[in-house]
């Protein structure tokens, strides 16, 4: 299900092909975020045109609203949201644990918490989380994990890593049982989540335990959540030595364009982040610096703040070298006007450009690896 097509001679970067029940993904790849089943402001057709190969939805949010019954009756998440390419569903661990005040109980069996929507009591076990993702017909299933915020408290991180590993074991058992009669091609992939914070020994223990259980892919959780970026790269350097080479690796929630490049060089294959879509909605736009050819140079891109007065009468597109729909038809002045007057069209047009930038960045990364330039 994962094939390395090209290993760079210059770094640990690799181009791969990941096969899922809804098609193949060329890696390294960036997953646009569709938390509640929609990438904010875009239709699936627009996502397709931008070259999105896979989107990321969230089990926890879909469980709260609209609930699994409605999605099941629609025939699964793909049918419900009109998207026929792969979908990765995050387990919701990150979302549950980021609202700690709502958690009533957490132990080896699972987690009990109050819904942030209506206060309803919800109980999730590792196996229930797998079952929900089966109902959603997700292509890549994530295990439930205990994801702590960035902490310098080793004891707490240690306990969270132990719990994550225990839950991973339970998740694998549930997954094996649920999909034992499903043919390999229709079988969703199961990804584990490596935890352990900024502590190298805990990270190493986490990987070693998860490898023993055995997963289709390995995600790295609990990074780029506020720790110094040098520490992030240091942890990635260590992880890249230990993660199984022939399995896809996914750095959750990262990141800025230069961070993606740095992670790719350390052997990461999959990414997701709210940055391009969220920043677009605030008028923060990404453009390639066409004077800098190499992605090795962190100045390969720059940011444009569209709300800045200097763009008030700026007749240029966001990026004259960009082939996206927005840059082909609209000036910075018009886009700024839409944004300042709170026209919904601004959100759509700016999201198109930023996602186009991110997906083009991934294409450039794959080309650079193919030529041993990264
Ligand atoms: Zn553009």
Tab-separated table of N, CA and C in Angstrom, residues 202-354:
chain	number	residue	atom	x	y	z
A	202	UNK	N	11.243	9.174	25.603
A	202	UNK	CA	9.821	8.809	25.542
A	202	UNK	C	9.386	8.600	24.088
A	203	UNK	N	9.882	9.445	23.200
A	203	UNK	CA	9.576	9.285	21.773
A	203	UNK	C	10.077	7.922	21.271
A	204	UNK	N	11.296	7.568	21.683
A	204	UNK	CA	11.881	6.294	21.242
A	204	UNK	C	11.073	5.113	21.780
A	205	UNK	N	10.662	5.220	23.029
A	205	UNK	CA	9.846	4.150	23.624
A	205	UNK	C	8.518	4.032	22.880
A	206	UNK	N	7.917	5.192	22.571
A	206	UNK	CA	6.641	5.202	21.865
A	206	UNK	C	6.768	4.476	20.522
A	207	UNK	N	7.766	4.837	19.737
A	207	UNK	CA	7.937	4.203	18.418
A	207	UNK	C	8.174	2.708	18.562
A	208	UNK	N	9.063	2.365	19.467
A	208	UNK	CA	9.420	0.966	19.630
A	208	UNK	C	8.168	0.129	19.980
A	209	UNK	N	7.317	0.632	20.882
A	209	UNK	CA	6.095	-0.094	21.251
A	209	UNK	C	5.098	-0.165	20.103
A	210	UNK	N	4.945	0.950	19.384
A	210	UNK	CA	3.972	0.970	18.275
A	210	UNK	C	4.422	0.051	17.134
A	211	UNK	N	5.723	0.008	16.895
A	211	UNK	CA	6.251	-0.883	15.842
A	211	UNK	C	5.951	-2.341	16.168
A	212	UNK	N	6.029	-2.667	17.450
A	212	UNK	CA	5.749	-4.054	17.865
A	212	UNK	C	4.288	-4.406	17.565
A	213	UNK	N	3.388	-3.451	17.786
A	213	UNK	CA	1.963	-3.711	17.502
A	213	UNK	C	1.762	-3.806	15.984
A	214	UNK	N	2.409	-2.922	15.239
A	214	UNK	CA	2.366	-2.972	13.773
A	214	UNK	C	1.213	-2.178	13.181
A	215	UNK	N	1.523	-1.140	12.410
A	215	UNK	CA	0.502	-0.288	11.789
A	215	UNK	C	0.850	-0.049	10.320
A	216	UNK	N	-0.161	0.410	9.561
A	216	UNK	CA	0.089	0.725	8.150
A	216	UNK	C	0.935	1.985	8.011
A	217	UNK	N	0.718	2.937	8.917
A	217	UNK	CA	1.463	4.189	8.866
A	217	UNK	C	1.660	4.733	10.262
A	218	UNK	N	2.567	5.704	10.373
A	218	UNK	CA	2.903	6.252	11.684
A	218	UNK	C	2.794	7.770	11.647
A	219	UNK	N	1.922	8.295	12.510
A	219	UNK	CA	1.777	9.745	12.609
A	219	UNK	C	2.578	10.231	13.805
A	220	UNK	N	3.026	11.458	13.715
A	220	UNK	CA	3.753	12.064	14.829
A	220	UNK	C	2.872	13.155	15.402
A	221	UNK	N	2.403	12.926	16.633
A	221	UNK	CA	1.538	13.901	17.290
A	221	UNK	C	2.332	14.723	18.287
A	222	UNK	N	1.724	15.781	18.789
A	222	UNK	CA	2.340	16.557	19.865
A	222	UNK	C	3.587	17.309	19.471
A	223	UNK	N	3.723	17.637	18.179
A	223	UNK	CA	4.836	18.512	17.759
A	223	UNK	C	4.240	19.728	17.062
A	224	UNK	N	5.071	20.748	16.883
A	224	UNK	CA	4.636	22.065	16.361
A	224	UNK	C	3.413	22.579	17.134
A	225	UNK	N	3.455	22.408	18.453
A	225	UNK	CA	2.354	22.927	19.284
A	225	UNK	C	2.891	23.972	20.272
A	226	UNK	N	3.990	24.610	19.901
A	226	UNK	CA	4.500	25.688	20.745
A	226	UNK	C	5.925	25.480	21.228
A	227	UNK	N	6.499	24.294	20.962
A	227	UNK	CA	7.898	24.083	21.363
A	227	UNK	C	8.816	24.857	20.388
A	228	UNK	N	10.066	25.165	20.792
A	228	UNK	CA	10.966	25.855	19.859
A	228	UNK	C	11.166	24.992	18.606
A	229	UNK	N	11.230	25.642	17.451
A	229	UNK	CA	11.266	24.892	16.189
A	229	UNK	C	12.550	24.038	16.079
A	230	UNK	N	13.651	24.510	16.703
A	230	UNK	CA	14.892	23.722	16.675
A	230	UNK	C	14.659	22.384	17.375
A	231	UNK	N	13.841	22.404	18.427
A	231	UNK	CA	13.515	21.178	19.171
A	231	UNK	C	12.678	20.250	18.279
A	232	UNK	N	11.726	20.835	17.529
A	232	UNK	CA	10.899	20.037	16.614
A	232	UNK	C	11.800	19.266	15.647
A	233	UNK	N	12.743	19.989	15.038
A	233	UNK	CA	13.625	19.342	14.050
A	233	UNK	C	14.504	18.280	14.710
A	234	UNK	N	14.937	18.565	15.932
A	234	UNK	CA	15.788	17.604	16.653
A	234	UNK	C	15.000	16.305	16.903
A	235	UNK	N	13.750	16.437	17.334
A	235	UNK	CA	12.911	15.247	17.571
A	235	UNK	C	12.682	14.514	16.242
A	236	UNK	N	12.411	15.276	15.182
A	236	UNK	CA	12.183	14.634	13.873
A	236	UNK	C	13.427	13.878	13.408
A	237	UNK	N	14.615	14.444	13.677
A	237	UNK	CA	15.872	13.766	13.306
A	237	UNK	C	15.948	12.395	13.981
A	238	UNK	N	15.575	12.363	15.243
A	238	UNK	CA	15.639	11.104	15.997
A	238	UNK	C	14.570	10.125	15.495
A	239	UNK	N	13.355	10.654	15.310
A	239	UNK	CA	12.253	9.791	14.868
A	239	UNK	C	12.552	9.182	13.499
A	240	UNK	N	13.143	9.987	12.613
A	240	UNK	CA	13.367	9.508	11.243
A	240	UNK	C	14.315	8.302	11.218
A	241	UNK	N	15.171	8.205	12.230
A	241	UNK	CA	16.074	7.050	12.308
A	241	UNK	C	15.323	5.786	12.729
A	242	UNK	N	14.220	5.969	13.463
A	242	UNK	CA	13.559	4.820	14.079
A	242	UNK	C	12.281	4.371	13.397
A	243	UNK	N	11.621	5.287	12.692
A	243	UNK	CA	10.357	4.906	12.058
A	243	UNK	C	10.625	3.916	10.938
A	244	UNK	N	9.727	2.935	10.736
A	244	UNK	CA	9.959	1.969	9.667
A	244	UNK	C	10.015	2.681	8.301
A	245	UNK	N	11.038	2.393	7.528
A	245	UNK	CA	11.284	3.122	6.270
A	245	UNK	C	10.149	2.940	5.271
A	246	UNK	N	9.601	1.734	5.196
A	246	UNK	CA	8.635	1.436	4.127
A	246	UNK	C	7.184	1.736	4.484
A	247	UNK	N	6.980	2.526	5.527
A	247	UNK	CA	5.618	2.912	5.912
A	247	UNK	C	5.502	4.435	5.849
A	248	UNK	N	4.301	4.934	5.466
A	248	UNK	CA	4.144	6.386	5.398
A	248	UNK	C	4.229	7.031	6.772
A	249	UNK	N	4.757	8.254	6.780
A	249	UNK	CA	4.941	9.016	8.024
A	249	UNK	C	4.194	10.339	7.895
A	250	UNK	N	3.470	10.668	8.928
A	250	UNK	CA	2.582	11.824	8.859
A	250	UNK	C	2.855	12.740	10.048
A	251	UNK	N	3.280	13.971	9.761
A	251	UNK	CA	3.513	14.955	10.826
A	251	UNK	C	2.234	15.763	11.009
A	252	UNK	N	1.555	15.521	12.133
A	252	UNK	CA	0.225	16.108	12.331
A	252	UNK	C	0.299	17.602	12.653
A	253	UNK	N	-0.524	18.354	11.929
A	253	UNK	CA	-0.695	19.771	12.265
A	253	UNK	C	0.416	20.723	11.839
A	254	UNK	N	1.331	20.270	10.978
A	254	UNK	CA	2.423	21.165	10.523
A	254	UNK	C	2.220	21.498	9.051
A	255	UNK	N	2.557	22.638	8.676
A	255	UNK	CA	3.029	23.780	9.406
A	255	UNK	C	3.256	24.898	8.390
A	256	UNK	N	4.204	25.770	8.731
A	256	UNK	CA	4.623	26.844	7.821
A	256	UNK	C	5.365	26.209	6.635
A	257	UNK	N	5.388	26.862	5.470
A	257	UNK	CA	6.015	26.243	4.291
A	257	UNK	C	7.443	25.739	4.525
A	258	UNK	N	8.283	26.554	5.208
A	258	UNK	CA	9.681	26.117	5.406
A	258	UNK	C	9.750	24.932	6.375
A	259	UNK	N	8.774	24.837	7.286
A	259	UNK	CA	8.747	23.694	8.216
A	259	UNK	C	8.400	22.411	7.463
A	260	UNK	N	7.512	22.525	6.495
A	260	UNK	CA	7.157	21.355	5.683
A	260	UNK	C	8.393	20.869	4.921
A	261	UNK	N	9.122	21.806	4.323
A	261	UNK	CA	10.338	21.432	3.572
A	261	UNK	C	11.334	20.739	4.503
A	262	UNK	N	11.537	21.319	5.681
A	262	UNK	CA	12.487	20.734	6.640
A	262	UNK	C	12.041	19.337	7.087
A	263	UNK	N	10.736	19.151	7.269
A	263	UNK	CA	10.225	17.840	7.693
A	263	UNK	C	10.346	16.820	6.564
A	264	UNK	N	10.093	17.254	5.332
A	264	UNK	CA	10.250	16.351	4.175
A	264	UNK	C	11.692	15.835	4.113
A	265	UNK	N	12.641	16.741	4.356
A	265	UNK	CA	14.060	16.339	4.332
A	265	UNK	C	14.370	15.305	5.408
A	266	UNK	N	13.506	15.252	6.418
A	266	UNK	CA	13.680	14.268	7.498
A	266	UNK	C	12.768	13.058	7.286
A	267	UNK	N	12.266	12.909	6.066
A	267	UNK	CA	11.544	11.685	5.706
A	267	UNK	C	10.052	11.679	5.974
A	268	UNK	N	9.436	12.856	6.165
A	268	UNK	CA	7.977	12.902	6.399
A	268	UNK	C	7.245	12.932	5.048
A	269	UNK	N	6.098	12.219	5.001
A	269	UNK	CA	5.367	12.061	3.736
A	269	UNK	C	4.033	12.812	3.689
A	270	UNK	N	3.391	12.993	4.848
A	270	UNK	CA	2.050	13.596	4.856
A	270	UNK	C	1.972	14.752	5.857
A	271	UNK	N	1.182	15.745	5.467
A	271	UNK	CA	1.021	16.941	6.302
A	271	UNK	C	-0.429	17.399	6.293
A	272	UNK	N	-0.791	18.113	7.355
A	272	UNK	CA	-2.058	18.838	7.349
A	272	UNK	C	-1.872	20.061	8.209
A	273	UNK	N	-2.580	21.114	7.925
A	273	UNK	CA	-2.489	22.307	8.755
A	273	UNK	C	-3.606	23.277	8.384
A	274	UNK	N	-4.078	24.008	9.391
A	274	UNK	CA	-5.128	25.006	9.118
A	274	UNK	C	-4.558	26.293	8.527
A	275	UNK	N	-3.227	26.414	8.539
A	275	UNK	CA	-2.605	27.692	8.153
A	275	UNK	C	-3.095	28.265	6.804
A	276	UNK	N	-3.031	27.510	5.702
A	276	UNK	CA	-3.376	28.169	4.429
A	276	UNK	C	-4.817	28.661	4.371
A	277	UNK	N	-5.755	27.854	4.888
A	277	UNK	CA	-7.159	28.244	4.808
A	277	UNK	C	-7.506	29.319	5.853
A	278	UNK	N	-7.021	29.135	7.070
A	278	UNK	CA	-7.331	30.120	8.124
A	278	UNK	C	-6.700	31.478	7.790
A	279	UNK	N	-5.422	31.464	7.409
A	279	UNK	CA	-4.751	32.724	7.084
A	279	UNK	C	-5.397	33.418	5.888
A	280	UNK	N	-5.861	32.642	4.922
A	280	UNK	CA	-6.527	33.232	3.753
A	280	UNK	C	-7.705	34.084	4.219
A	281	UNK	N	-8.454	33.565	5.186
A	281	UNK	CA	-9.649	34.272	5.654
A	281	UNK	C	-9.298	35.568	6.383
A	282	UNK	N	-8.023	35.703	6.784
A	282	UNK	CA	-7.574	36.948	7.427
A	282	UNK	C	-6.723	37.798	6.490
A	283	UNK	N	-6.669	37.407	5.219
A	283	UNK	CA	-5.940	38.225	4.243
A	283	UNK	C	-4.433	38.049	4.296
A	284	UNK	N	-3.978	36.951	4.893
A	284	UNK	CA	-2.535	36.665	4.914
A	284	UNK	C	-2.250	35.626	3.827
A	285	UNK	N	-1.507	36.062	2.823
A	285	UNK	CA	-1.369	35.227	1.617
A	285	UNK	C	0.082	34.816	1.375
A	286	UNK	N	0.233	33.647	0.780
A	286	UNK	CA	1.565	33.094	0.522
A	286	UNK	C	1.882	33.214	-0.963
A	287	UNK	N	3.083	33.702	-1.263
A	287	UNK	CA	3.518	33.733	-2.672
A	287	UNK	C	4.962	33.249	-2.758
A	288	UNK	N	5.270	32.568	-3.867
A	288	UNK	CA	6.652	32.127	-4.074
A	288	UNK	C	7.515	33.339	-4.399
A	289	UNK	N	8.740	33.298	-3.896
A	289	UNK	CA	9.713	34.321	-4.243
A	289	UNK	C	10.445	33.797	-5.482
A	290	UNK	N	10.082	34.326	-6.627
A	290	UNK	CA	10.581	33.718	-7.861
A	290	UNK	C	12.064	33.991	-8.117
A	291	UNK	N	12.668	34.838	-7.272
A	291	UNK	CA	14.122	35.047	-7.396
A	291	UNK	C	14.895	33.944	-6.680
A	292	UNK	N	14.182	33.216	-5.790
A	292	UNK	CA	14.858	32.133	-5.049
A	292	UNK	C	14.346	30.796	-5.593
A	293	UNK	N	15.186	30.079	-6.276
A	293	UNK	CA	14.767	28.831	-6.911
A	293	UNK	C	14.766	27.643	-5.935
A	294	UNK	N	15.749	27.634	-5.017
A	294	UNK	CA	15.909	26.461	-4.163
A	294	UNK	C	15.004	26.514	-2.935
A	295	UNK	N	14.342	25.402	-2.683
A	295	UNK	CA	13.488	25.309	-1.483
A	295	UNK	C	14.332	25.193	-0.208
A	296	UNK	N	15.635	24.954	-0.407
A	296	UNK	CA	16.543	24.858	0.751
A	296	UNK	C	16.681	26.203	1.449
A	297	UNK	N	16.485	27.270	0.661
A	297	UNK	CA	16.577	28.623	1.190
A	297	UNK	C	15.211	29.020	1.764
A	298	UNK	N	15.166	29.316	3.075
A	298	UNK	CA	13.883	29.623	3.734
A	298	UNK	C	13.172	30.831	3.114
A	299	UNK	N	13.906	31.625	2.325
A	299	UNK	CA	13.282	32.793	1.672
A	299	UNK	C	12.611	32.425	0.353
A	300	UNK	N	12.285	31.152	0.158
A	300	UNK	CA	11.686	30.759	-1.124
A	300	UNK	C	10.253	31.273	-1.280
A	301	UNK	N	9.710	31.822	-0.194
A	301	UNK	CA	8.354	32.395	-0.280
A	301	UNK	C	8.268	33.652	0.567
A	302	UNK	N	7.206	34.414	0.365
A	302	UNK	CA	6.951	35.558	1.244
A	302	UNK	C	5.461	35.659	1.539
A	303	UNK	N	5.151	36.459	2.552
A	303	UNK	CA	3.743	36.611	2.935
A	303	UNK	C	3.266	38.007	2.553
A	304	UNK	N	2.040	38.072	2.102
A	304	UNK	CA	1.436	39.361	1.768
A	304	UNK	C	0.278	39.614	2.731
A	305	UNK	N	0.281	40.786	3.345
A	305	UNK	CA	-0.844	41.170	4.213
A	305	UNK	C	-1.769	42.053	3.385
A	306	UNK	N	-2.836	41.452	2.912
A	306	UNK	CA	-3.704	42.145	1.966
A	306	UNK	C	-4.416	43.348	2.576
A	307	UNK	N	-4.606	43.322	3.904
A	307	UNK	CA	-5.327	44.436	4.539
A	307	UNK	C	-4.458	45.702	4.583
A	308	UNK	N	-3.164	45.537	4.353
A	308	UNK	CA	-2.255	46.683	4.360
A	308	UNK	C	-2.701	47.742	3.343
A	309	UNK	N	-2.643	49.005	3.762
A	309	UNK	CA	-3.072	50.134	2.918
A	309	UNK	C	-2.411	50.185	1.550
A	310	UNK	N	-1.176	49.691	1.484
A	310	UNK	CA	-0.432	49.817	0.223
A	310	UNK	C	-1.066	49.013	-0.913
A	311	UNK	N	-1.999	48.085	-0.579
A	311	UNK	CA	-2.642	47.297	-1.641
A	311	UNK	C	-3.981	47.894	-2.075
A	312	UNK	N	-4.318	49.069	-1.536
A	312	UNK	CA	-5.619	49.695	-1.776
A	312	UNK	C	-5.903	49.896	-3.268
A	313	UNK	N	-4.873	50.282	-3.995
A	313	UNK	CA	-5.053	50.533	-5.433
A	313	UNK	C	-4.052	49.705	-6.235
A	314	UNK	N	-3.730	48.533	-5.684
A	314	UNK	CA	-2.708	47.673	-6.302
A	314	UNK	C	-3.371	46.820	-7.378
A	315	UNK	N	-3.051	47.098	-8.630
A	315	UNK	CA	-3.746	46.433	-9.743
A	315	UNK	C	-3.167	45.055	-10.057
A	316	UNK	N	-2.072	44.699	-9.417
A	316	UNK	CA	-1.440	43.398	-9.703
A	316	UNK	C	-2.238	42.265	-9.071
A	317	UNK	N	-2.148	41.056	-9.647
A	317	UNK	CA	-2.731	39.902	-8.939
A	317	UNK	C	-1.903	39.611	-7.685
A	318	UNK	N	-2.386	38.686	-6.850
A	318	UNK	CA	-1.606	38.329	-5.643
A	318	UNK	C	-0.212	37.886	-6.083
A	319	UNK	N	-0.170	37.042	-7.111
A	319	UNK	CA	1.107	36.551	-7.633
A	319	UNK	C	0.969	36.420	-9.155
A	320	UNK	N	1.724	37.219	-9.882
A	320	UNK	CA	1.569	37.217	-11.352
A	320	UNK	C	2.043	35.900	-11.973
A	321	UNK	N	2.783	35.087	-11.216
A	321	UNK	CA	3.218	33.786	-11.739
A	321	UNK	C	2.288	32.646	-11.321
A	322	UNK	N	1.232	32.962	-10.585
A	322	UNK	CA	0.336	31.909	-10.078
A	322	UNK	C	-0.779	31.659	-11.095
A	323	UNK	N	-1.077	30.393	-11.336
A	323	UNK	CA	-2.091	30.067	-12.351
A	323	UNK	C	-3.458	29.804	-11.713
A	324	UNK	N	-3.618	30.102	-10.423
A	324	UNK	CA	-4.913	29.827	-9.787
A	324	UNK	C	-5.994	30.759	-10.338
A	325	UNK	N	-7.227	30.386	-10.163
A	325	UNK	CA	-8.373	31.140	-10.674
A	325	UNK	C	-8.345	32.585	-10.165
A	326	UNK	N	-8.026	32.753	-8.894
A	326	UNK	CA	-8.020	34.086	-8.277
A	326	UNK	C	-6.975	34.989	-8.936
A	327	UNK	N	-5.758	34.472	-9.099
A	327	UNK	CA	-4.689	35.298	-9.680
A	327	UNK	C	-4.913	35.549	-11.169
A	328	UNK	N	-5.651	34.673	-11.824
A	328	UNK	CA	-5.935	34.855	-13.253
A	328	UNK	C	-6.936	35.983	-13.498
A	329	UNK	N	-7.781	36.281	-12.505
A	329	UNK	CA	-8.903	37.199	-12.770
A	329	UNK	C	-9.000	38.435	-11.885
A	330	UNK	N	-8.311	38.456	-10.748
A	330	UNK	CA	-8.593	39.548	-9.797
A	330	UNK	C	-7.328	40.266	-9.315
A	331	UNK	N	-7.495	41.554	-9.067
A	331	UNK	CA	-6.373	42.363	-8.569
A	331	UNK	C	-6.350	42.346	-7.038
A	332	UNK	N	-5.203	42.691	-6.495
A	332	UNK	CA	-5.082	42.823	-5.033
A	332	UNK	C	-6.062	43.884	-4.524
A	333	UNK	N	-6.219	44.959	-5.278
A	333	UNK	CA	-7.105	46.057	-4.856
A	333	UNK	C	-8.550	45.551	-4.696
A	334	UNK	N	-9.019	44.765	-5.673
A	334	UNK	CA	-10.391	44.260	-5.615
A	334	UNK	C	-10.542	43.247	-4.474
A	335	UNK	N	-9.575	42.350	-4.351
A	335	UNK	CA	-9.642	41.331	-3.295
A	335	UNK	C	-9.615	41.994	-1.915
A	336	UNK	N	-8.791	43.034	-1.803
A	336	UNK	CA	-8.712	43.770	-0.532
A	336	UNK	C	-10.058	44.429	-0.238
A	337	UNK	N	-10.643	45.022	-1.262
A	337	UNK	CA	-11.958	45.668	-1.104
A	337	UNK	C	-12.999	44.641	-0.609
A	338	UNK	N	-13.005	43.452	-1.211
A	338	UNK	CA	-13.960	42.406	-0.802
A	338	UNK	C	-13.751	42.023	0.662
A	339	UNK	N	-12.477	41.900	1.027
A	339	UNK	CA	-12.147	41.478	2.393
A	339	UNK	C	-12.552	42.560	3.403
A	340	UNK	N	-12.224	43.818	3.073
A	340	UNK	CA	-12.503	44.924	4.004
A	340	UNK	C	-14.010	45.157	4.157
A	341	UNK	N	-14.786	44.843	3.101
A	341	UNK	CA	-16.232	45.054	3.188
A	341	UNK	C	-16.956	43.759	3.567
A	342	UNK	N	-16.150	42.760	3.980
A	342	UNK	CA	-16.690	41.487	4.489
A	342	UNK	C	-17.590	40.757	3.487
A	343	UNK	N	-17.229	40.833	2.221
A	343	UNK	CA	-17.945	40.059	1.198
A	343	UNK	C	-17.470	38.603	1.282
A	344	UNK	N	-18.416	37.671	1.291
A	344	UNK	CA	-18.047	36.255	1.407
A	344	UNK	C	-17.136	35.791	0.277
A	345	UNK	N	-17.276	36.434	-0.878
A	345	UNK	CA	-16.463	36.020	-2.031
A	345	UNK	C	-14.964	36.129	-1.729
A	346	UNK	N	-14.595	37.094	-0.881
A	346	UNK	CA	-13.184	37.262	-0.525
A	346	UNK	C	-12.634	35.973	0.079
A	347	UNK	N	-13.411	35.364	0.979
A	347	UNK	CA	-12.946	34.164	1.684
A	347	UNK	C	-12.694	33.040	0.692
A	348	UNK	N	-13.610	32.922	-0.261
A	348	UNK	CA	-13.492	31.864	-1.258
A	348	UNK	C	-12.270	32.088	-2.158
A	349	UNK	N	-12.128	33.317	-2.667
A	349	UNK	CA	-11.043	33.598	-3.615
A	349	UNK	C	-9.670	33.510	-2.948
A	350	UNK	N	-9.582	33.978	-1.714
A	350	UNK	CA	-8.279	33.957	-1.035
A	350	UNK	C	-7.911	32.537	-0.603
A	351	UNK	N	-8.919	31.744	-0.238
A	351	UNK	CA	-8.656	30.339	0.104
A	351	UNK	C	-8.140	29.595	-1.135
A	352	UNK	N	-8.732	29.886	-2.279
A	352	UNK	CA	-8.275	29.237	-3.522
A	352	UNK	C	-6.789	29.517	-3.736
A	353	UNK	N	-6.387	30.770	-3.563
A	353	UNK	CA	-4.969	31.084	-3.802
A	353	UNK	C	-4.055	30.382	-2.792
A	354	UNK	N	-4.372	30.484	-1.496
A	354	UNK	CA	-3.463	29.904	-0.497
A	354	UNK	C	-3.360	28.382	-0.611
